[in-house]
JSON list of C-alpha atoms in Angstrom, two decimals:
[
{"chain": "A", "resi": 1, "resn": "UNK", "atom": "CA", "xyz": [-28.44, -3.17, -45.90]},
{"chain": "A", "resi": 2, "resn": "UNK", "atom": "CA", "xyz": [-30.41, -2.75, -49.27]},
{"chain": "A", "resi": 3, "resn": "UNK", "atom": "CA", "xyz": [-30.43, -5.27, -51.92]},
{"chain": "A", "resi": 4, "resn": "UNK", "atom": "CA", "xyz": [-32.89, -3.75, -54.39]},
{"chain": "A", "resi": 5, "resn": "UNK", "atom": "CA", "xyz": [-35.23, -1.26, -54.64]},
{"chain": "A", "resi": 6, "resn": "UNK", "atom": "CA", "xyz": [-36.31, 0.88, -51.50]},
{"chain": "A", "resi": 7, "resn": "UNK", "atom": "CA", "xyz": [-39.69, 2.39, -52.00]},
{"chain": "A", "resi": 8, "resn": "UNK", "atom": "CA", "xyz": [-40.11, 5.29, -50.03]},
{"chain": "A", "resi": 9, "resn": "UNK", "atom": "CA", "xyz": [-44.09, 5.41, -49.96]},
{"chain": "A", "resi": 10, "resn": "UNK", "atom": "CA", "xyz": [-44.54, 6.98, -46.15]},
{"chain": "A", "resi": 11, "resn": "UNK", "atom": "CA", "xyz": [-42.34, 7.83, -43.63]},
{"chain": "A", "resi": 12, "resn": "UNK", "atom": "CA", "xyz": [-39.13, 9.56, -42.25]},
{"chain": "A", "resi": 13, "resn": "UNK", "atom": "CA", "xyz": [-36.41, 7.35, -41.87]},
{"chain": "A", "resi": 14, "resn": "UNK", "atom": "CA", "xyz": [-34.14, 8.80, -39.11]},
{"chain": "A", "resi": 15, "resn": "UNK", "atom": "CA", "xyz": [-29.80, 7.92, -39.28]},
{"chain": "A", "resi": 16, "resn": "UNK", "atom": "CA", "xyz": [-26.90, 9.00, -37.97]},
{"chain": "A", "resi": 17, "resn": "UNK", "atom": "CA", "xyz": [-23.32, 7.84, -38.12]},
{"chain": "A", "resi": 18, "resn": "UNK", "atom": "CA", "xyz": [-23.63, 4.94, -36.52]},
{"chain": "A", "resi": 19, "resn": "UNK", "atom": "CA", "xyz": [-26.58, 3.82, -37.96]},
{"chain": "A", "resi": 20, "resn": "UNK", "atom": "CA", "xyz": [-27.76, 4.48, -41.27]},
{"chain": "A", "resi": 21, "resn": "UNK", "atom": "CA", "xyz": [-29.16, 2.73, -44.25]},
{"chain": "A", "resi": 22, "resn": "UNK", "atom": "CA", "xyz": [-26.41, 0.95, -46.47]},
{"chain": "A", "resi": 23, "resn": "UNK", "atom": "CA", "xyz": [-27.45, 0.77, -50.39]},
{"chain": "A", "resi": 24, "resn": "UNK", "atom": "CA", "xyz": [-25.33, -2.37, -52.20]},
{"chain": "A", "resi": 25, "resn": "UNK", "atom": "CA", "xyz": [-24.42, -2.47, -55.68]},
{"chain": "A", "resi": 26, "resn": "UNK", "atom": "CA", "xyz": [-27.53, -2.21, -58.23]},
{"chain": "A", "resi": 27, "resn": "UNK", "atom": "CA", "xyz": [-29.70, -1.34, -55.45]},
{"chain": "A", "resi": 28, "resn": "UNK", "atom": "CA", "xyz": [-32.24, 1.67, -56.20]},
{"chain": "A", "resi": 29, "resn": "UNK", "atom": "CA", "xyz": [-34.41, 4.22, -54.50]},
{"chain": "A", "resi": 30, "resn": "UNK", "atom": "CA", "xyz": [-37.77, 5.55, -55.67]},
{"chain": "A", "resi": 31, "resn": "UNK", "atom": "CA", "xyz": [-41.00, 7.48, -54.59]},
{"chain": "A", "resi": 32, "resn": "UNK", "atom": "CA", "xyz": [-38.19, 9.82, -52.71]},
{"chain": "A", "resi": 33, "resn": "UNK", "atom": "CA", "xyz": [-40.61, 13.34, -51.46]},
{"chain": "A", "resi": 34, "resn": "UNK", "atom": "CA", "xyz": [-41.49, 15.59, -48.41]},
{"chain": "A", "resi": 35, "resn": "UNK", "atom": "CA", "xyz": [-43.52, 13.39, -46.28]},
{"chain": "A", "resi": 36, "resn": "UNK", "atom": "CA", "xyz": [-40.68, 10.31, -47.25]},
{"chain": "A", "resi": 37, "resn": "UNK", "atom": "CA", "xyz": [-37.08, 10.05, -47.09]},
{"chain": "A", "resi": 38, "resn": "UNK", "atom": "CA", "xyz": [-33.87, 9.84, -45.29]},
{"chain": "A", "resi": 39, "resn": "UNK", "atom": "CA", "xyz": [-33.21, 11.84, -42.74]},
{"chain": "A", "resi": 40, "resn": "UNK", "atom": "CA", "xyz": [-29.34, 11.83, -41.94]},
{"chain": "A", "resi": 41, "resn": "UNK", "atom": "CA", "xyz": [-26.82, 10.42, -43.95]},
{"chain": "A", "resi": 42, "resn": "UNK", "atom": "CA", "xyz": [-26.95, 7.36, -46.14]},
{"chain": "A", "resi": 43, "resn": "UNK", "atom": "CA", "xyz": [-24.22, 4.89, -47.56]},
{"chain": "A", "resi": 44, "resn": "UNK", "atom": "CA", "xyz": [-23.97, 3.73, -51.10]},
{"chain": "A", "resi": 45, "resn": "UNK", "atom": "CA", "xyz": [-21.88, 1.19, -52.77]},
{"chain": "A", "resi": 46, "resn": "UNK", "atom": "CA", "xyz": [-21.13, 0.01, -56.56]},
{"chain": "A", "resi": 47, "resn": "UNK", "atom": "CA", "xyz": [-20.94, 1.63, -59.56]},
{"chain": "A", "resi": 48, "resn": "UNK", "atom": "CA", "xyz": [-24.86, 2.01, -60.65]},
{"chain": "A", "resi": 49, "resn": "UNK", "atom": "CA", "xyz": [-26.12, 5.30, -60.91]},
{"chain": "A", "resi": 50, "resn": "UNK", "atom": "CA", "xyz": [-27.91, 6.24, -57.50]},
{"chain": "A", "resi": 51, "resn": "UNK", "atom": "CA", "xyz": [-30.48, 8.83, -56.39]},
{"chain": "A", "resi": 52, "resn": "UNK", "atom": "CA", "xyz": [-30.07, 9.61, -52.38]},
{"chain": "A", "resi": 53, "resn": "UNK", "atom": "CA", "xyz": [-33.64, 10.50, -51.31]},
{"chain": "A", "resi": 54, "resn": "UNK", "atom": "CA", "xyz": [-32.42, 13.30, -48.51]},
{"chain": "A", "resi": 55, "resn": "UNK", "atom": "CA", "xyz": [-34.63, 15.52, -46.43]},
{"chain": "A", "resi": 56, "resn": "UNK", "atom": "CA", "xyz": [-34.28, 17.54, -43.65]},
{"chain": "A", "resi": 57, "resn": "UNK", "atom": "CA", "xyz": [-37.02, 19.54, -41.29]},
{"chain": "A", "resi": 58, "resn": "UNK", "atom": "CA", "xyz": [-39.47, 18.87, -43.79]},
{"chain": "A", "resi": 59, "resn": "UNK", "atom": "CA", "xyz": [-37.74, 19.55, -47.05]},
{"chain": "A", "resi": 60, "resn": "UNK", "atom": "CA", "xyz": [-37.19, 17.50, -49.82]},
{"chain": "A", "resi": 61, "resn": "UNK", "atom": "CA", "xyz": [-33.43, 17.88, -51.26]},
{"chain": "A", "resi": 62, "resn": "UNK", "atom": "CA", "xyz": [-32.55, 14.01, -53.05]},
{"chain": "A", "resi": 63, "resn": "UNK", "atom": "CA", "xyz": [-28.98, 13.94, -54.59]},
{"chain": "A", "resi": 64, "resn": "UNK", "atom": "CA", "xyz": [-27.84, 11.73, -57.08]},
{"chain": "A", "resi": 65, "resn": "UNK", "atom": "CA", "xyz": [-24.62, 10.11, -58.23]},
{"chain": "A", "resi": 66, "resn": "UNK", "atom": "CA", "xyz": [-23.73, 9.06, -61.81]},
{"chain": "A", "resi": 67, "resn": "UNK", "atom": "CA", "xyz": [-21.42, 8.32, -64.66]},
{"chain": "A", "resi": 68, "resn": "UNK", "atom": "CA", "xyz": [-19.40, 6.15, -62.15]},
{"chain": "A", "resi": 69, "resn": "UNK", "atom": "CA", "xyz": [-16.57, 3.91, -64.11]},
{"chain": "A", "resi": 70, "resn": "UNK", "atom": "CA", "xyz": [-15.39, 2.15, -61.38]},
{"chain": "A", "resi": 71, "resn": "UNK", "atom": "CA", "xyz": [-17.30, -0.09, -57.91]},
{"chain": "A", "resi": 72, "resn": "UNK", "atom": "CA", "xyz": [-16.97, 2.60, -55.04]},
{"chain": "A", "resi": 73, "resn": "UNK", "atom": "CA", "xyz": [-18.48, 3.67, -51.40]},
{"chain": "A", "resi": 74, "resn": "UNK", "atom": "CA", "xyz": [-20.13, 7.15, -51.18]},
{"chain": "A", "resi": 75, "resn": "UNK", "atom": "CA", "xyz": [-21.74, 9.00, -48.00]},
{"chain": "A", "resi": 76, "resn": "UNK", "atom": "CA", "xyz": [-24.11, 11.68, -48.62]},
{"chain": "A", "resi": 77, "resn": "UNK", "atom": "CA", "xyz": [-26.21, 13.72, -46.16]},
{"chain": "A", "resi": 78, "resn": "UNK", "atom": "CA", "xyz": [-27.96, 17.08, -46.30]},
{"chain": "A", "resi": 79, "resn": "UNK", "atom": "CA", "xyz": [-27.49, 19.81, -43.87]},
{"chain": "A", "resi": 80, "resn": "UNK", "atom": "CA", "xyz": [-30.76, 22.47, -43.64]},
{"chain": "A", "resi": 81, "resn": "UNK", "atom": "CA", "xyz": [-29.01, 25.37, -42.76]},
{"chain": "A", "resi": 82, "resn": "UNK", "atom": "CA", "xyz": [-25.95, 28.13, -44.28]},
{"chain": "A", "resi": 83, "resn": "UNK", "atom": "CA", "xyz": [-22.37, 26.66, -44.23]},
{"chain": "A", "resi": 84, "resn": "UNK", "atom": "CA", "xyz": [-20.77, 28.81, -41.80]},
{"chain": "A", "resi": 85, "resn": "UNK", "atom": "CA", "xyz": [-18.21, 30.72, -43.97]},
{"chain": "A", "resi": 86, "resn": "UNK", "atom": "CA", "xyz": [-19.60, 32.11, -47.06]},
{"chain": "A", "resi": 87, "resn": "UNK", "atom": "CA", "xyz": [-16.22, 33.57, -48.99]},
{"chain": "A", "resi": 88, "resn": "UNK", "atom": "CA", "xyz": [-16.89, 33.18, -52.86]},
{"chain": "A", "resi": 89, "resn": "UNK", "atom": "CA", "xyz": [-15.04, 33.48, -55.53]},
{"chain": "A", "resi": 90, "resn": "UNK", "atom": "CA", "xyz": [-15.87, 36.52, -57.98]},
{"chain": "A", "resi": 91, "resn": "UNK", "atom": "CA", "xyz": [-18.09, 34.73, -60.62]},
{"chain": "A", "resi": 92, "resn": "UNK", "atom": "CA", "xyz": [-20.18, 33.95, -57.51]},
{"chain": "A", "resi": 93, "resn": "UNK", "atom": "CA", "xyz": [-23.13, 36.35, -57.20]},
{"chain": "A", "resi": 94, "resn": "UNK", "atom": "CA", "xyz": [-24.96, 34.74, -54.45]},
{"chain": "A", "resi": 95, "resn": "UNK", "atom": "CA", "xyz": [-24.52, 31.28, -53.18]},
{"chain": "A", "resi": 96, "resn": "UNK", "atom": "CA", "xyz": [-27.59, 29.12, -51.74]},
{"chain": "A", "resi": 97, "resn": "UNK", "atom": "CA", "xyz": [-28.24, 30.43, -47.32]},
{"chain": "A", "resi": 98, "resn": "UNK", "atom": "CA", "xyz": [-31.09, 27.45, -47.30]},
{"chain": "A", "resi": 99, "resn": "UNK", "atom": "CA", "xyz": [-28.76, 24.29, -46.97]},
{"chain": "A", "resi": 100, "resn": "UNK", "atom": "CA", "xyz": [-25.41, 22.13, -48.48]},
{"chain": "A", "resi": 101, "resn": "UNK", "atom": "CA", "xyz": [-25.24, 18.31, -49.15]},
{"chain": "A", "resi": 102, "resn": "UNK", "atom": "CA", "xyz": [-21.46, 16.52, -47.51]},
{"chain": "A", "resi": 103, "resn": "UNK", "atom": "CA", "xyz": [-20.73, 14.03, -50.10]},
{"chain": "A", "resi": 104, "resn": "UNK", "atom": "CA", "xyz": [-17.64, 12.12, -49.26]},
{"chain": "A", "resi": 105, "resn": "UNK", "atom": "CA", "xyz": [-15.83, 8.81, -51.26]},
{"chain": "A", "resi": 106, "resn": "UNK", "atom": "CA", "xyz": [-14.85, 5.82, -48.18]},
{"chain": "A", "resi": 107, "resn": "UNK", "atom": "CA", "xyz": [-13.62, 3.70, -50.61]},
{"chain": "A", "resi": 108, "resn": "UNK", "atom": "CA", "xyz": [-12.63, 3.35, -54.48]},
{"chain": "A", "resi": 109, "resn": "UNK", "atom": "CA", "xyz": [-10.95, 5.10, -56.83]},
{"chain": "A", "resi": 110, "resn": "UNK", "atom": "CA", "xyz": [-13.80, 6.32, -59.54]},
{"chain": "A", "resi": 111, "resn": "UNK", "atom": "CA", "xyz": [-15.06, 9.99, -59.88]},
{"chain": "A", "resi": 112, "resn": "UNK", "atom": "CA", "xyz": [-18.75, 10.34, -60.19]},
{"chain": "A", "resi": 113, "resn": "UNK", "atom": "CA", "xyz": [-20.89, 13.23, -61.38]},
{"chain": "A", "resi": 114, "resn": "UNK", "atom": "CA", "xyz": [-22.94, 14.81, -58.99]},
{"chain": "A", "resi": 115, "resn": "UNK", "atom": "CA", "xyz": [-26.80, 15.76, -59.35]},
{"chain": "A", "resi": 116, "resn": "UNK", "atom": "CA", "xyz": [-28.50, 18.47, -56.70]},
{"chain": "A", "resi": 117, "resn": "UNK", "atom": "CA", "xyz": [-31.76, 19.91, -56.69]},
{"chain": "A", "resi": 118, "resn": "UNK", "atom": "CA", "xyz": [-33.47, 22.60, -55.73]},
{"chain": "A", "resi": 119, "resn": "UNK", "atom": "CA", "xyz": [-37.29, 23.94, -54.99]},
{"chain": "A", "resi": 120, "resn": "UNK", "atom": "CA", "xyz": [-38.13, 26.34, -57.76]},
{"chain": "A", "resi": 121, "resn": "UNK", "atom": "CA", "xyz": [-41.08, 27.71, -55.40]},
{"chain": "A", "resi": 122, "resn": "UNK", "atom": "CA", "xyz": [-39.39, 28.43, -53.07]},
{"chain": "A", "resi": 123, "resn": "UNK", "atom": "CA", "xyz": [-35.82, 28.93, -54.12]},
{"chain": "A", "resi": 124, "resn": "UNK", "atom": "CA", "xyz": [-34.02, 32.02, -53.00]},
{"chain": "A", "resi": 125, "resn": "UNK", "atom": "CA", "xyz": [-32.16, 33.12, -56.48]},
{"chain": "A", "resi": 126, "resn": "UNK", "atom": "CA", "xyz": [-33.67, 36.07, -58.63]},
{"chain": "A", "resi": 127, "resn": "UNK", "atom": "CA", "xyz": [-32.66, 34.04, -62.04]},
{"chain": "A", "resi": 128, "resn": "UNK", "atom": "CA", "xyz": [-32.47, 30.20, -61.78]},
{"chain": "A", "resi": 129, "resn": "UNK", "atom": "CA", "xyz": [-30.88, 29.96, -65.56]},
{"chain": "A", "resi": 130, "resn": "UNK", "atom": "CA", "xyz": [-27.32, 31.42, -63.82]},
{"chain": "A", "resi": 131, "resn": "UNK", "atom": "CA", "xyz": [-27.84, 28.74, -61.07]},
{"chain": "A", "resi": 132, "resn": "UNK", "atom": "CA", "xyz": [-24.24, 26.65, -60.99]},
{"chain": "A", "resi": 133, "resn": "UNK", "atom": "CA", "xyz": [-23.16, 24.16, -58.55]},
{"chain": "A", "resi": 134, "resn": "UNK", "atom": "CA", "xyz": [-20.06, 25.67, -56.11]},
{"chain": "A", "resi": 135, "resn": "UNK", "atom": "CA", "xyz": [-17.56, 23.52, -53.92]},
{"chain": "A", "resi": 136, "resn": "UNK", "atom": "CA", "xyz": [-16.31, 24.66, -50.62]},
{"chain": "A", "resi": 137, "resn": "UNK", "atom": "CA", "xyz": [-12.50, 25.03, -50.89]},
{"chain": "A", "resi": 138, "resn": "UNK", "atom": "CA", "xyz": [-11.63, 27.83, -48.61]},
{"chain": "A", "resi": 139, "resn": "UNK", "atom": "CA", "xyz": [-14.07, 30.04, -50.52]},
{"chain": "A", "resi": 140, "resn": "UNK", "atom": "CA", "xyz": [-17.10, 28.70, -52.94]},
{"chain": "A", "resi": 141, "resn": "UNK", "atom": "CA", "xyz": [-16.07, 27.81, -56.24]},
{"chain": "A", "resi": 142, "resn": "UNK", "atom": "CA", "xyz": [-17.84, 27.15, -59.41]},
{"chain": "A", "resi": 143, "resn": "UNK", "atom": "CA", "xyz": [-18.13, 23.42, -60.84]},
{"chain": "A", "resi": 144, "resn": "UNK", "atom": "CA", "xyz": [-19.55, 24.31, -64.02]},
{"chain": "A", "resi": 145, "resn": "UNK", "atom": "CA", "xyz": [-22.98, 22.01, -64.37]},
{"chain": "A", "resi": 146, "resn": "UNK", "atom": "CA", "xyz": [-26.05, 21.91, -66.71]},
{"chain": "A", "resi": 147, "resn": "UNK", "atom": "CA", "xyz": [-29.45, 21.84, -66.18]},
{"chain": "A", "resi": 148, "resn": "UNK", "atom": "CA", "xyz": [-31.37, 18.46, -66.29]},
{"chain": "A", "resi": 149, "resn": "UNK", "atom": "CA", "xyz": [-34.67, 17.25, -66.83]},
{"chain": "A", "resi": 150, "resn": "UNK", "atom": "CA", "xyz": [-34.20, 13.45, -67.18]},
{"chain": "A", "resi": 151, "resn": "UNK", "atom": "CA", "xyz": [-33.27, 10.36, -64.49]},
{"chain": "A", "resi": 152, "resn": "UNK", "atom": "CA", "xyz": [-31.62, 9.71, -62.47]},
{"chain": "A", "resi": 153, "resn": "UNK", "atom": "CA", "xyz": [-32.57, 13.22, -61.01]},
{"chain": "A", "resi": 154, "resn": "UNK", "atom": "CA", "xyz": [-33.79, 16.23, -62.28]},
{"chain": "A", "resi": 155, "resn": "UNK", "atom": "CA", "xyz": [-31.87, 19.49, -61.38]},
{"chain": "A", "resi": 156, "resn": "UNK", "atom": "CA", "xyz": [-28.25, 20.54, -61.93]},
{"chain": "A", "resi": 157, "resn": "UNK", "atom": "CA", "xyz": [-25.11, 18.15, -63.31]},
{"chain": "A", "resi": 158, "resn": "UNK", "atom": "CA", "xyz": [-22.12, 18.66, -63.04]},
{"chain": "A", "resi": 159, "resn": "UNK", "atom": "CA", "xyz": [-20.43, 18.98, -66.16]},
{"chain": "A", "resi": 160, "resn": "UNK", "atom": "CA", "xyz": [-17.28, 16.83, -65.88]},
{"chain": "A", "resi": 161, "resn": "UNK", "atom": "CA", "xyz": [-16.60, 13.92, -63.34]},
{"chain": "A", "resi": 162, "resn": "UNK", "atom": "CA", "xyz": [-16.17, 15.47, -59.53]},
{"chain": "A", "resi": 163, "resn": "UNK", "atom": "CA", "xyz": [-12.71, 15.49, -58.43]},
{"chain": "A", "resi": 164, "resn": "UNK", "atom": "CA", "xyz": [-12.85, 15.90, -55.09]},
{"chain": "A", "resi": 165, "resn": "UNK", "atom": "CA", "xyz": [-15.36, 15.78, -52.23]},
{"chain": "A", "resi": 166, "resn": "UNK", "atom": "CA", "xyz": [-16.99, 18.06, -49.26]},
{"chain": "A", "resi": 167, "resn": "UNK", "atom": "CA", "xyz": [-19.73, 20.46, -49.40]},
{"chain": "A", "resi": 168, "resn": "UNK", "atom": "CA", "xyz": [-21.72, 21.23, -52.35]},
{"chain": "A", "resi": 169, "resn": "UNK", "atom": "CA", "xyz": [-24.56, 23.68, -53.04]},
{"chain": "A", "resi": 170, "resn": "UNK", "atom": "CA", "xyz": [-25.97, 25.79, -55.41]},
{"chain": "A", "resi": 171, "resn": "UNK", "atom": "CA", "xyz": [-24.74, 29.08, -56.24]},
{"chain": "A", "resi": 172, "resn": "UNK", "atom": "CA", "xyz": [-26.22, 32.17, -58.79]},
{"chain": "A", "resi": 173, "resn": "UNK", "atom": "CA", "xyz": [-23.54, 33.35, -61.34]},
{"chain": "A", "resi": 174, "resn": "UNK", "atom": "CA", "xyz": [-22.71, 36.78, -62.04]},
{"chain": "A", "resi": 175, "resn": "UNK", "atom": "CA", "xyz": [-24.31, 37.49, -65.50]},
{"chain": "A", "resi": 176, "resn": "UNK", "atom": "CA", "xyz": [-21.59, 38.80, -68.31]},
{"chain": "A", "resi": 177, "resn": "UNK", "atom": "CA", "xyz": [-22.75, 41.43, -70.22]},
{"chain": "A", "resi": 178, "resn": "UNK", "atom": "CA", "xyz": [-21.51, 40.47, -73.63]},
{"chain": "A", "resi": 179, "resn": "UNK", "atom": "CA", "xyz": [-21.46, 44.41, -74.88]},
{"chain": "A", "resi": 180, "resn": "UNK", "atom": "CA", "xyz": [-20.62, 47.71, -75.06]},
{"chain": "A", "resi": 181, "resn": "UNK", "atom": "CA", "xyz": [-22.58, 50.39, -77.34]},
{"chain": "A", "resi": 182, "resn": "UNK", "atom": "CA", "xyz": [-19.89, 52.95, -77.54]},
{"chain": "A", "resi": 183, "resn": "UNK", "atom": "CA", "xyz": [-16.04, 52.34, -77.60]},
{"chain": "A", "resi": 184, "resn": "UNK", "atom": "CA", "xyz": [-13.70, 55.33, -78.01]},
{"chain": "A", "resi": 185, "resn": "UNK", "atom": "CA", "xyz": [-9.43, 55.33, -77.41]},
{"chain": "A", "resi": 186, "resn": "UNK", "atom": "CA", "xyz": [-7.78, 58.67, -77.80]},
{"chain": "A", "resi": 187, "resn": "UNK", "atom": "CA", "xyz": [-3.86, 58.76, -76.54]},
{"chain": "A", "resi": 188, "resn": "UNK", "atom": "CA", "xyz": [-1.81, 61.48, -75.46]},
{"chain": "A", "resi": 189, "resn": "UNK", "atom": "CA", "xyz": [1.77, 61.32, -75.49]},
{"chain": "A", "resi": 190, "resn": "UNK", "atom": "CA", "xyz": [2.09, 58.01, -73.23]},
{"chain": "A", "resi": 191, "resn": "UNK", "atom": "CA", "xyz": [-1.56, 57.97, -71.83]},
{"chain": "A", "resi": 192, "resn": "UNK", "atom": "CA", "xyz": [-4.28, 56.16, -73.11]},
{"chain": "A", "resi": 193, "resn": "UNK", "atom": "CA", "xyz": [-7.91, 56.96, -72.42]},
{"chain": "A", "resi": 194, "resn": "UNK", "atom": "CA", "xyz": [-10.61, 54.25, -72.72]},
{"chain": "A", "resi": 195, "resn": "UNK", "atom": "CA", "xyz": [-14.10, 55.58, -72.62]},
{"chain": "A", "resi": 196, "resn": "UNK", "atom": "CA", "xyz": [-17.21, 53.05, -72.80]},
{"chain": "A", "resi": 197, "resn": "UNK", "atom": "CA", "xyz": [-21.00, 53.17, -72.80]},
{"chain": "A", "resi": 198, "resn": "UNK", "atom": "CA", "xyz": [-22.98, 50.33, -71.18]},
{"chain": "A", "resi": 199, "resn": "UNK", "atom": "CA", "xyz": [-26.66, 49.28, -72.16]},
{"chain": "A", "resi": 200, "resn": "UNK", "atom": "CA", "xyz": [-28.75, 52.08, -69.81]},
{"chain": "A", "resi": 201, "resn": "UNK", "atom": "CA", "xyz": [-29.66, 50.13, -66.73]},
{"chain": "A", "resi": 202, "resn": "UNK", "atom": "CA", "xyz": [-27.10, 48.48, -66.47]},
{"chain": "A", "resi": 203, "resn": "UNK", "atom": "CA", "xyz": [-25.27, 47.66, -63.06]},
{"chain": "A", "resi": 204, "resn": "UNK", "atom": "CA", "xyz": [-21.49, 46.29, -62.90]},
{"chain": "A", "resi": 205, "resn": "UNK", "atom": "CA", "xyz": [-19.34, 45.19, -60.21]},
{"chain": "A", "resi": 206, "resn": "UNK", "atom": "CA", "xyz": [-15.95, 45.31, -62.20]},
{"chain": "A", "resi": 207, "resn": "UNK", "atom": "CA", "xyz": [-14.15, 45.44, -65.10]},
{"chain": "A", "resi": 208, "resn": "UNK", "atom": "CA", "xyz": [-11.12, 43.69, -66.68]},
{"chain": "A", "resi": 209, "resn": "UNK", "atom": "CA", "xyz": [-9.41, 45.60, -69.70]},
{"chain": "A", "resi": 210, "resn": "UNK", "atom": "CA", "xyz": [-7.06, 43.26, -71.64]}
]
């Protein structure tokens, strides 16, 4: 059990379900990187805003709660490897193959937002400024989220309190093209023709006329 602050200054800490590090109310984390954090899943109670230093085969992926209004318990670990089902919805264009955090409520009745991070070295999407966070509920879904650059973590926030808990990742958006250059209706009798030009170049998966 943690009190107050845990410095993680060297060192893997290994845990598993039946023995793991409990974080009480107030209690912090810090110095969180690649060669120190948890490895496994971790236990944290209260309503203070709380940065889970996770890892796993080397990598550094920390997660962070916040925004909690009410005293709860929270379990987060990291998993370094693709959930095994990968049905999206269609505003998904690609969702993250490298790993997915479990982040489940044991007790109390507050929503938090939800921080997750990921390596812009080495990350796997094309264009990081669609990146989204997605929830696994029979297929991905998008929880819209913002990009952050301030404590308690930096990476991508949820917009709005969660509402429910599982498996989170992060997930590229398909990009809307806001335009067309050429828009031309002609009818006959009944029938109406639509005809469109796209910017040249461009590639798109589907259309919805309304």
């Amino acid at each position: 059990q943690v009190f107050g602050n845990m410095n993680f200054l060297d060192g893997i800490v290994d845990t598993n379900q039946d023995l793991m590090l409990s974080f009480k109310d107030g209690a912090t984390t810090s110095n969180g990187s690649y060669y120190s954090h948890i490895n496994g899943p971790a236990l944290k109670s209260g309503a203070n805003d709380f940065v889970f230093p996770l890892g796993k085969e080397g990598d550094y992926r920390p997660a962070a709660i916040s925004a909690l209004t009410d005293s709860g318990t929270y379990l987060m670990e990291y998993f370094h490897f693709p959930y095994f089902w990968y049905t999206q919805e269609f505003e998904v264009l690609k969702v993250n193959e490298e790993g997915f955090w479990d982040l489940q409520r044991v007790n109390g009745v507050s929503y938090p937002k939800l921080t997750i991070t990921y390596d812009e070295a080495t990350n796997m999407f094309t264009n990081t400024s669609d990146l989204e966070i997605v929830y696994w509920d029979d297929l991905w879904k998008i929880v819209p989220s913002d990009s952050v650059d301030f404590p308690p973590l930096i990476g991508l926030t949820t917009q709005n309190r969660i509402a429910d808990y599982g498996y989170f990742t992060t997930a590229q958006r398909r990009s809307i093209i806001p335009y067309v250059t050429t828009m031309n209706l002609s009818q006959n009798d009944c029938a109406i023709t639509i005809e469109w030009v796209m910017p040249p170049g461009t590639l798109v998966a589907n259309y919805e006329i309304e």
